[in-house]
mmCIF file of C-alpha atoms in Angstrom:
data_model
loop_
_atom_site.group_PDB
_atom_site.id
_atom_site.type_symbol
_atom_site.label_atom_id
_atom_site.label_comp_id
_atom_site.label_asym_id
_atom_site.label_seq_id
_atom_site.Cartn_x
_atom_site.Cartn_y
_atom_site.Cartn_z
ATOM 1 C CA MET A 47 -7.776 8.424 -17.000
ATOM 2 C CA GLY A 48 -12.088 9.242 -16.993
ATOM 3 C CA GLY A 49 -13.843 11.205 -15.336
ATOM 4 C CA ALA A 50 -11.142 14.124 -14.335
ATOM 5 C CA GLY A 51 -13.012 16.898 -15.230
ATOM 6 C CA SER A 52 -17.079 16.085 -15.154
ATOM 7 C CA LYS A 53 -18.905 15.373 -11.732
ATOM 8 C CA LYS A 54 -20.362 12.082 -13.362
ATOM 9 C CA LEU A 55 -18.086 8.858 -13.547
ATOM 10 C CA PRO A 56 -17.835 8.443 -17.276
ATOM 11 C CA LYS A 57 -19.999 5.163 -18.366
ATOM 12 C CA GLU A 58 -16.703 3.187 -19.237
ATOM 13 C CA ASP A 59 -14.981 4.172 -15.882
ATOM 14 C CA LEU A 60 -18.299 2.599 -13.848
ATOM 15 C CA ASP A 61 -18.239 -0.403 -15.278
ATOM 16 C CA PHE A 62 -14.306 -1.406 -15.493
ATOM 17 C CA LEU A 63 -14.470 -0.994 -11.293
ATOM 18 C CA ILE A 64 -17.923 -3.183 -11.695
ATOM 19 C CA GLY A 65 -15.680 -5.898 -13.846
ATOM 20 C CA ASN A 66 -12.026 -5.379 -11.677
ATOM 21 C CA THR A 67 -13.395 -4.399 -8.233
ATOM 22 C CA ASN A 68 -14.772 -6.197 -5.171
ATOM 23 C CA PHE A 69 -17.684 -2.826 -5.011
ATOM 24 C CA THR A 70 -21.246 -2.813 -6.154
ATOM 25 C CA LYS A 71 -22.513 -0.214 -7.806
ATOM 26 C CA GLN A 72 -23.733 1.526 -5.704
ATOM 27 C CA GLN A 73 -20.699 1.490 -3.584
ATOM 28 C CA ILE A 74 -18.662 2.899 -6.155
ATOM 29 C CA LYS A 75 -21.007 5.441 -7.048
ATOM 30 C CA ALA A 76 -20.576 6.559 -3.046
ATOM 31 C CA TRP A 77 -16.290 6.295 -2.915
ATOM 32 C CA TYR A 78 -17.355 8.152 -6.573
ATOM 33 C CA LYS A 79 -18.954 11.694 -4.444
ATOM 34 C CA GLY A 80 -16.605 11.197 -1.970
ATOM 35 C CA PHE A 81 -13.413 11.172 -4.326
ATOM 36 C CA MET A 82 -14.637 14.528 -6.571
ATOM 37 C CA LYS A 83 -16.039 16.356 -2.341
ATOM 38 C CA ASP A 84 -12.195 15.977 -1.083
ATOM 39 C CA CYS A 85 -10.549 15.898 -4.589
ATOM 40 C CA PRO A 86 -13.806 18.253 -7.274
ATOM 41 C CA ASN A 87 -10.782 18.143 -10.495
ATOM 42 C CA GLY A 88 -10.636 14.412 -9.636
ATOM 43 C CA GLN A 89 -7.355 13.986 -9.448
ATOM 44 C CA LEU A 90 -5.617 13.039 -5.473
ATOM 45 C CA THR A 91 -2.427 15.401 -5.224
ATOM 46 C CA ARG A 92 0.481 13.667 -3.477
ATOM 47 C CA ALA A 93 -0.047 16.874 -0.185
ATOM 48 C CA LYS A 94 -3.832 16.148 -0.586
ATOM 49 C CA PHE A 95 -2.802 12.631 0.595
ATOM 50 C CA LEU A 96 -0.413 13.133 2.755
ATOM 51 C CA GLU A 97 -2.467 15.416 4.776
ATOM 52 C CA VAL A 98 -6.003 12.705 5.008
ATOM 53 C CA TYR A 99 -3.444 9.901 5.803
ATOM 54 C CA SER A 100 -2.021 11.674 8.403
ATOM 55 C CA SER A 101 -4.871 12.450 10.160
ATOM 56 C CA PHE A 102 -4.637 8.221 11.150
ATOM 57 C CA PHE A 103 -1.540 8.372 12.510
ATOM 58 C CA PRO A 104 -1.804 12.068 15.244
ATOM 59 C CA GLN A 105 0.914 10.518 17.024
ATOM 60 C CA GLY A 106 3.474 9.740 15.073
ATOM 61 C CA ASN A 107 4.972 10.943 10.810
ATOM 62 C CA ALA A 108 2.680 9.417 8.657
ATOM 63 C CA GLU A 109 4.810 11.948 5.564
ATOM 64 C CA LYS A 110 7.793 8.787 4.454
ATOM 65 C CA PHE A 111 4.927 6.155 4.395
ATOM 66 C CA CYS A 112 2.830 8.014 2.608
ATOM 67 C CA GLU A 113 5.651 8.786 0.039
ATOM 68 C CA HIS A 114 5.970 4.805 -0.395
ATOM 69 C CA VAL A 115 1.351 4.288 -0.236
ATOM 70 C CA PHE A 116 1.514 7.024 -3.094
ATOM 71 C CA ARG A 117 3.857 5.831 -5.081
ATOM 72 C CA THR A 118 2.414 2.476 -5.666
ATOM 73 C CA PHE A 119 -1.756 3.646 -5.641
ATOM 74 C CA ASP A 120 -0.288 6.101 -8.386
ATOM 75 C CA SER A 121 0.162 3.122 -10.875
ATOM 76 C CA ASP A 122 0.383 5.247 -14.289
ATOM 77 C CA ASN A 123 3.142 7.146 -12.076
ATOM 78 C CA SER A 124 1.236 10.880 -12.965
ATOM 79 C CA GLY A 125 2.038 12.673 -10.025
ATOM 80 C CA LYS A 126 -1.465 12.228 -8.824
ATOM 81 C CA ILE A 127 -4.135 9.137 -8.492
ATOM 82 C CA ASP A 128 -7.624 9.601 -10.019
ATOM 83 C CA PHE A 129 -10.603 7.395 -9.181
ATOM 84 C CA LYS A 130 -9.646 4.317 -11.008
ATOM 85 C CA GLU A 131 -6.347 3.655 -9.723
ATOM 86 C CA PHE A 132 -8.095 4.877 -6.394
ATOM 87 C CA LEU A 133 -10.023 2.753 -6.144
ATOM 88 C CA LEU A 134 -8.417 -0.754 -7.748
ATOM 89 C CA ALA A 135 -5.572 0.189 -4.988
ATOM 90 C CA ILE A 136 -7.969 0.173 -1.987
ATOM 91 C CA ASN A 137 -9.911 -2.621 -3.542
ATOM 92 C CA ILE A 138 -6.889 -4.856 -3.768
ATOM 93 C CA THR A 139 -5.628 -3.488 0.313
ATOM 94 C CA SER A 140 -9.027 -3.978 1.150
ATOM 95 C CA ALA A 141 -10.490 -6.187 -0.169
ATOM 96 C CA GLY A 142 -8.939 -8.176 -1.703
ATOM 97 C CA LYS A 143 -7.246 -11.805 -1.575
ATOM 98 C CA PRO A 144 -4.237 -12.425 0.477
ATOM 99 C CA GLU A 145 -2.291 -13.349 -2.597
ATOM 100 C CA GLN A 146 -3.069 -9.772 -4.759
ATOM 101 C CA LYS A 147 -1.883 -7.688 -0.922
ATOM 102 C CA LEU A 148 1.271 -8.763 -0.602
ATOM 103 C CA GLU A 149 1.183 -8.732 -4.988
ATOM 104 C CA TRP A 150 0.254 -4.021 -3.734
ATOM 105 C CA ALA A 151 2.701 -4.391 -0.789
ATOM 106 C CA PHE A 152 5.593 -5.713 -3.029
ATOM 107 C CA GLN A 153 5.735 -3.656 -5.450
ATOM 108 C CA MET A 154 5.520 -0.956 -2.268
ATOM 109 C CA TYR A 155 8.591 -2.893 -1.012
ATOM 110 C CA ASP A 156 10.614 -3.000 -4.335
ATOM 111 C CA VAL A 157 11.117 1.299 -3.897
ATOM 112 C CA ASN A 158 13.304 1.382 -7.227
ATOM 113 C CA GLY A 159 11.193 -1.061 -8.935
ATOM 114 C CA ASP A 160 14.092 -3.323 -10.357
ATOM 115 C CA GLY A 161 12.157 -6.123 -9.664
ATOM 116 C CA THR A 162 13.162 -7.713 -5.864
ATOM 117 C CA ILE A 163 13.906 -6.239 -2.613
ATOM 118 C CA GLU A 164 16.279 -5.519 -1.549
ATOM 119 C CA PRO A 165 17.767 -4.825 2.110
ATOM 120 C CA LYS A 166 18.141 -1.540 2.408
ATOM 121 C CA GLU A 167 14.529 -1.006 -0.080
ATOM 122 C CA MET A 168 12.959 -3.368 3.819
ATOM 123 C CA THR A 169 14.461 -0.342 5.382
ATOM 124 C CA GLU A 170 13.921 1.802 4.305
ATOM 125 C CA ILE A 171 10.090 0.733 4.949
ATOM 126 C CA ILE A 172 9.630 -0.636 8.032
ATOM 127 C CA ALA A 173 11.136 2.219 9.441
ATOM 128 C CA ALA A 174 8.978 4.962 7.623
ATOM 129 C CA ILE A 175 5.730 2.583 9.878
ATOM 130 C CA TYR A 176 7.917 2.753 12.440
ATOM 131 C CA ASN A 177 8.064 6.831 12.731
ATOM 132 C CA MET A 178 4.415 6.799 11.091
ATOM 133 C CA VAL A 179 2.776 4.550 14.828
ATOM 134 C CA GLY A 180 4.661 6.569 16.685
ATOM 135 C CA PRO A 181 7.832 5.650 18.943
ATOM 136 C CA GLN A 182 5.592 4.121 21.663
ATOM 137 C CA LEU A 183 4.017 1.237 19.765
ATOM 138 C CA ALA A 184 7.122 0.488 17.061
ATOM 139 C CA TYR A 185 9.930 0.316 19.877
ATOM 140 C CA ASN A 186 8.220 -1.307 22.781
ATOM 141 C CA ASP A 187 11.891 -3.445 22.449
ATOM 142 C CA PRO A 188 14.945 -1.526 21.930
ATOM 143 C CA ASN A 189 16.508 -4.732 19.955
ATOM 144 C CA ASP A 190 13.665 -4.368 17.241
ATOM 145 C CA THR A 191 15.018 -1.699 15.048
ATOM 146 C CA PRO A 192 13.842 -1.598 10.906
ATOM 147 C CA GLU A 193 17.368 -2.812 10.113
ATOM 148 C CA GLN A 194 17.027 -5.571 13.291
ATOM 149 C CA ARG A 195 13.714 -6.720 11.675
ATOM 150 C CA THR A 196 14.833 -6.744 7.967
ATOM 151 C CA LYS A 197 18.027 -8.575 8.642
ATOM 152 C CA GLU A 198 15.460 -11.583 10.351
ATOM 153 C CA ILE A 199 12.451 -10.504 7.539
ATOM 154 C CA PHE A 200 15.822 -11.487 4.987
ATOM 155 C CA VAL A 201 16.727 -14.411 7.393
ATOM 156 C CA LYS A 202 13.563 -16.158 7.132
ATOM 157 C CA MET A 203 12.167 -15.537 3.604
ATOM 158 C CA ASP A 204 15.085 -15.260 1.237
ATOM 159 C CA GLU A 205 15.929 -19.102 -0.313
ATOM 160 C CA ASN A 206 17.719 -19.223 -2.531
ATOM 161 C CA LYS A 207 20.377 -16.951 0.058
ATOM 162 C CA ASP A 208 20.905 -14.210 -3.395
ATOM 163 C CA GLY A 209 20.742 -11.463 -0.440
ATOM 164 C CA VAL A 210 17.998 -9.975 -2.357
ATOM 165 C CA LEU A 211 13.424 -11.160 -2.109
ATOM 166 C CA SER A 212 11.752 -12.099 -5.150
ATOM 167 C CA LYS A 213 8.393 -11.935 -5.369
ATOM 168 C CA ASP A 214 7.941 -15.753 -4.899
ATOM 169 C CA GLU A 215 9.964 -15.453 -1.467
ATOM 170 C CA PHE A 216 8.052 -12.439 -0.529
ATOM 171 C CA ILE A 217 5.134 -13.558 -0.936
ATOM 172 C CA LYS A 218 5.575 -17.718 0.526
ATOM 173 C CA GLY A 219 7.430 -16.308 3.292
ATOM 174 C CA CYS A 220 4.222 -13.829 3.757
ATOM 175 C CA MET A 221 2.230 -16.761 3.088
ATOM 176 C CA SER A 222 2.957 -19.185 5.545
ATOM 177 C CA ASP A 223 4.038 -17.060 8.681
ATOM 178 C CA GLN A 224 1.236 -15.070 9.939
ATOM 179 C CA PHE A 225 2.619 -12.305 11.656
ATOM 180 C CA LEU A 226 4.361 -11.627 8.387
ATOM 181 C CA TYR A 227 1.868 -11.263 6.503
ATOM 182 C CA GLN A 228 -0.201 -9.119 9.660
ATOM 183 C CA MET A 229 3.289 -6.980 9.785
ATOM 184 C CA LEU A 230 3.822 -6.710 5.937
ATOM 185 C CA THR A 231 0.895 -5.976 4.258
ATOM 186 C CA ALA A 232 -0.933 -3.181 7.156
ATOM 187 C CA ASP A 233 -3.834 -6.471 7.633
ATOM 188 C CA SER A 234 -4.987 -6.676 10.835
ATOM 189 C CA SER A 235 -7.013 -9.447 10.046
ATOM 190 C CA GLY A 236 -4.871 -11.854 7.813
ATOM 191 C CA GLU A 237 -7.329 -12.289 5.817
#
């Protein structure tokens, strides 16, 4: 993708990002400058992503959660995140509409990419979240385990009781439950 070798964001990438994000031209250029400062070759590696993301959660272990976020950001499965992938994902997670955030979250929870979320996938992500925020925040209630949380979510969301969540069930379930929406999208604003 464009911009990997040069210091200046190619015009076609800039135009694409202006048309496909909520950021202004100036904001995109500022993001690009920061991205290139941290990633001079124009590619964010998994290791650098983990290093940066982990610094936001010093009391926990963010590694497993970072793997899932990285996989979701890395839309072309190259093992690296280029600037366009980075800014598109930042746009959805920070400024996107609730449905967009939920579609992005669905991709993250659908670990094997088969179009549904199975209980073991949900448990894996919730366990990663609990590890990331640290034991003192995750386990206020000793019964609040990733497995128990997953069971509760499936009872609420799995409308056809087939044992997996479709994208529609996931989005509908989150949109009708503010707490689930905030927990599953890591969006404290609820917007």
